[in-house]
Coordinates of C-alpha atoms in Angstrom, one line a residue:
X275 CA -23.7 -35.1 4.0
X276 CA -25.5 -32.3 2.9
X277 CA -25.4 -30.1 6.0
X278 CA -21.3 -30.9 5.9
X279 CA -21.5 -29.4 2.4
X280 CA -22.9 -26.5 3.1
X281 CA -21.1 -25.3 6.2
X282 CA -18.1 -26.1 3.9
X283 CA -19.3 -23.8 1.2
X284 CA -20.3 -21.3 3.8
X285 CA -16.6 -21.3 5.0
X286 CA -15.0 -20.8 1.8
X287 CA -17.0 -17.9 1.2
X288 CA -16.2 -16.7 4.5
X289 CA -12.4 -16.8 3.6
X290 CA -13.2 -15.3 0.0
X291 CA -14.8 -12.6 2.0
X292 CA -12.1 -11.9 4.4
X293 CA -9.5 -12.2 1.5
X294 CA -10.7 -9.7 -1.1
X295 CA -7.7 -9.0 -3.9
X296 CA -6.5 -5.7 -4.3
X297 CA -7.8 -3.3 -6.8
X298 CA -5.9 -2.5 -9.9
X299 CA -5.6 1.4 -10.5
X300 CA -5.7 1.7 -14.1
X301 CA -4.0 4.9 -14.4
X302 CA -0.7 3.9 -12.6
X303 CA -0.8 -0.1 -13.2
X304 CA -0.5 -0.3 -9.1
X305 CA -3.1 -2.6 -6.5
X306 CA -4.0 -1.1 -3.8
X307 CA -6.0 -3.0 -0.7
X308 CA -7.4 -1.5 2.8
X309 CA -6.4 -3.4 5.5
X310 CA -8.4 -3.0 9.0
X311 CA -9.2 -5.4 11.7
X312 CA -11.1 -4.4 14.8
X313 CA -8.6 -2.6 17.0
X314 CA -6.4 -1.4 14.5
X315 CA -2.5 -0.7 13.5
X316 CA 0.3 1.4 15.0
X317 CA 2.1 3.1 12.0
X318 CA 5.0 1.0 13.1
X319 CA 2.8 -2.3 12.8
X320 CA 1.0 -1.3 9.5
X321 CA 4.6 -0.3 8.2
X322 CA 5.8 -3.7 8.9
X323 CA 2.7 -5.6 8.4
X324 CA 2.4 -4.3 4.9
X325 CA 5.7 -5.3 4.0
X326 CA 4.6 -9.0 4.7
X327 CA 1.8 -9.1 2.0
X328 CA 2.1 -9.8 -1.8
X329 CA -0.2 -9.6 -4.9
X330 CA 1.1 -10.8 -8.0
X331 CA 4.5 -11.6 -7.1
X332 CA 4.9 -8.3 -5.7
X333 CA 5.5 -7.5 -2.0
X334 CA 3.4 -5.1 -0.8
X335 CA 4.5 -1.5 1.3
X336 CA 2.3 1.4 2.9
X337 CA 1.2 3.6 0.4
X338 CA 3.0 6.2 -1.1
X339 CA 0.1 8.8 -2.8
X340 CA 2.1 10.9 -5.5
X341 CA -0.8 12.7 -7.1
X342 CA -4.1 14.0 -6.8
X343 CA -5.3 10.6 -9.4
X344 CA -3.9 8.0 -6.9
X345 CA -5.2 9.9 -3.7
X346 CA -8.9 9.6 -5.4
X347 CA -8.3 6.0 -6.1
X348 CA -7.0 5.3 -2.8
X349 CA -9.7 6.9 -1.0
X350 CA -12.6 5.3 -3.4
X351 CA -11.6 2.2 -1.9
X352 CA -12.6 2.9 1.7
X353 CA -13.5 5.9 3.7
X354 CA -12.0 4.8 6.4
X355 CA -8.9 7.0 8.4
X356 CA -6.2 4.6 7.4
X357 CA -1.9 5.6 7.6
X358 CA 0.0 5.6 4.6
X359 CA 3.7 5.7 4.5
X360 CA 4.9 9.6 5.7
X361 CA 6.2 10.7 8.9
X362 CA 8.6 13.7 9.6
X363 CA 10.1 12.1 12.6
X364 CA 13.6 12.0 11.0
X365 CA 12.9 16.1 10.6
X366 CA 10.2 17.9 12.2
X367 CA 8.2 19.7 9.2
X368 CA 10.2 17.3 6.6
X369 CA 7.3 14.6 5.3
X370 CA 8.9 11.8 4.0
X371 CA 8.3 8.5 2.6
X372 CA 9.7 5.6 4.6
X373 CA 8.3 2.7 2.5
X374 CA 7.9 1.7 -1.5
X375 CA 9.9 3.2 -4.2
X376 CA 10.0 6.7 -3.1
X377 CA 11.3 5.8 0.5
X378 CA 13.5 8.2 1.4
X379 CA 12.3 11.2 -0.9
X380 CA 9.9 14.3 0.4
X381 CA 6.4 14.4 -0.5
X382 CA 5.7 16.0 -3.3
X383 CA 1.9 15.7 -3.5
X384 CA 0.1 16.5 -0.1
X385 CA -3.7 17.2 0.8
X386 CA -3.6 18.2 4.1
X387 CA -6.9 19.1 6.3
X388 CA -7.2 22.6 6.9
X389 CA -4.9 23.4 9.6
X390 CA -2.5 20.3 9.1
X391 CA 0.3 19.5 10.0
X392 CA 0.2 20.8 13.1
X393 CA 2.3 18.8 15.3
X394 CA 0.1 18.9 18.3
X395 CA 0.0 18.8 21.9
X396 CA 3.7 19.9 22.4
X397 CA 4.5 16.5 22.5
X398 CA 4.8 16.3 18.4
X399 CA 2.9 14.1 15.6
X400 CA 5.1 12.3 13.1
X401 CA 3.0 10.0 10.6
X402 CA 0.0 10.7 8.4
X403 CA -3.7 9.2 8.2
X404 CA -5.5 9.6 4.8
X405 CA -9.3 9.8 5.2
X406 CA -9.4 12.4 8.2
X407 CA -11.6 14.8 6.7
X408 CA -13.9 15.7 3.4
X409 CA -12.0 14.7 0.7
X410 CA -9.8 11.8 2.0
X411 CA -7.9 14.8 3.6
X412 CA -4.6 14.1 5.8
X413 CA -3.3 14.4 9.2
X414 CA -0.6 14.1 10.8
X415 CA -0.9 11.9 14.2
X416 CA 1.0 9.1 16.0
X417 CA 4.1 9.3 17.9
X418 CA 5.4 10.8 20.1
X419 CA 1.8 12.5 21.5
X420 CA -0.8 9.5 20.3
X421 CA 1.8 6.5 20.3
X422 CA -1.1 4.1 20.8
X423 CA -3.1 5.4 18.1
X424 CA -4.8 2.6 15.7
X425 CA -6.4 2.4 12.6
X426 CA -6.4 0.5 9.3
X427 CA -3.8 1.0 6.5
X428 CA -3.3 1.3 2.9
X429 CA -1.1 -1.5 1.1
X430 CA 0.1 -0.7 -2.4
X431 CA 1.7 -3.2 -5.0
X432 CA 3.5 -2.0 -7.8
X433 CA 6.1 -4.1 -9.9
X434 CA 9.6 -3.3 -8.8
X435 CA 12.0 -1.3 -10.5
X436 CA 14.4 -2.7 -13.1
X437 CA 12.5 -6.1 -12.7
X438 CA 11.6 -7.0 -16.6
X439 CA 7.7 -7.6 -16.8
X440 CA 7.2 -11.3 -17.2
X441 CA 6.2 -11.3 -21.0
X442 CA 9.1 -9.7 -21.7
X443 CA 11.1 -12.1 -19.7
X444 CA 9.0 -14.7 -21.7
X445 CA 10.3 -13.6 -25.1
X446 CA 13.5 -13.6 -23.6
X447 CA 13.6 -16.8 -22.8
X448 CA 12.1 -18.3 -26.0
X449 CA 14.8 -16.1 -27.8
X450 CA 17.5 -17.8 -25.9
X451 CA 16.0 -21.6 -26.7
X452 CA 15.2 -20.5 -30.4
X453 CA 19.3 -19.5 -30.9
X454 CA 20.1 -23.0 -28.6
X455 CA 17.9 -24.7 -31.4
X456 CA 19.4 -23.1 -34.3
X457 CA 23.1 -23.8 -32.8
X458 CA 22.1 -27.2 -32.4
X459 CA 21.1 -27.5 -36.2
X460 CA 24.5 -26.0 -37.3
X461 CA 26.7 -28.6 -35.8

């Protein structure tokens, strides 16, 4: 019984282990999580794959890194070269966000490795890996020269937009049941 027990408790700490929550940045109110498995993610499967996770109630997307305060916090989780959410294959030399809030929109924070972009190898490279030099730096890689390139990925949560927080939807509520009661008391 004993032995059972403990290959039981050594399993749950195996799948606490592999299952780690996402970290809260303070500064923005986002989680953020690194997510690599030996062999790695496409962009397209890290794209998709992300959208498939939640935290909180909140579906997860590759990251979108606005500022120079989220790319430090982002890259203080893992030094690892990981893709977040920009590609220019829409328009060559035109980063944009494909997933999150900003999807859609241009970069307007970058931190590029000295001498990226470059779109090598004639061939082209449309999506961006955090973490390829000193500093977290980016790169643009992937498709169409490295299509079979894999690494890990950056998931972000962040409460969606126009969504009232759930305390406030509390109050709400018990605003609604307190008028209900006093209605109630009139007739």
């Amino acid at each position: 019984m004993k032995k059972k027990l403990a290959v039981f408790v050594a399993g749950l700490a195996l799948v606490a282990a592999a299952s780690a929550a996402p970290t809260l940045n303070p500064t923005n109110g986002h989680y953020y999580d690194y997510i690599g498995v030996p062999g790695g993610f496409t962009f397209a499967e890290a794209l998709a794959n992300a959208g498939t996770l939640t935290h909180a109630g909140w579906t997860g997307y590759l990251a979108t890194v606005t500022d120079m305060s989220e790319h430090t916090f982002i890259t203080s989780l893992t030094g690892a070269t990981a893709w977040i959410a920009a590609t220019d294959a829409a328009a060559e030399g035109t980063f944009r966000w494909v997933a999150g809030p900003e999807a859609g929109s241009v970069l307007s924070f970058t931190n590029w490795s000295a001498g990226e972009p470059n779109n090598c190898c004639s061939a082209g490279e449309d999506e961006v890996v955090i973490n390829w030099g000193a500093g977290g730096t980016w790169n643009d890689i992937g498709n169409p020269s490295f299509p079979d390139y894999r690494v890990g990925y950056i998931v972000e949560f962040s409460a969606p937009t126009g969504v009232p927080e759930p305390g406030s939807l509390a109050l709400a509520l018990l605003a609604l049941a307190g008028l209900g009661a006093a209605k109630r008391r009139k007739q």
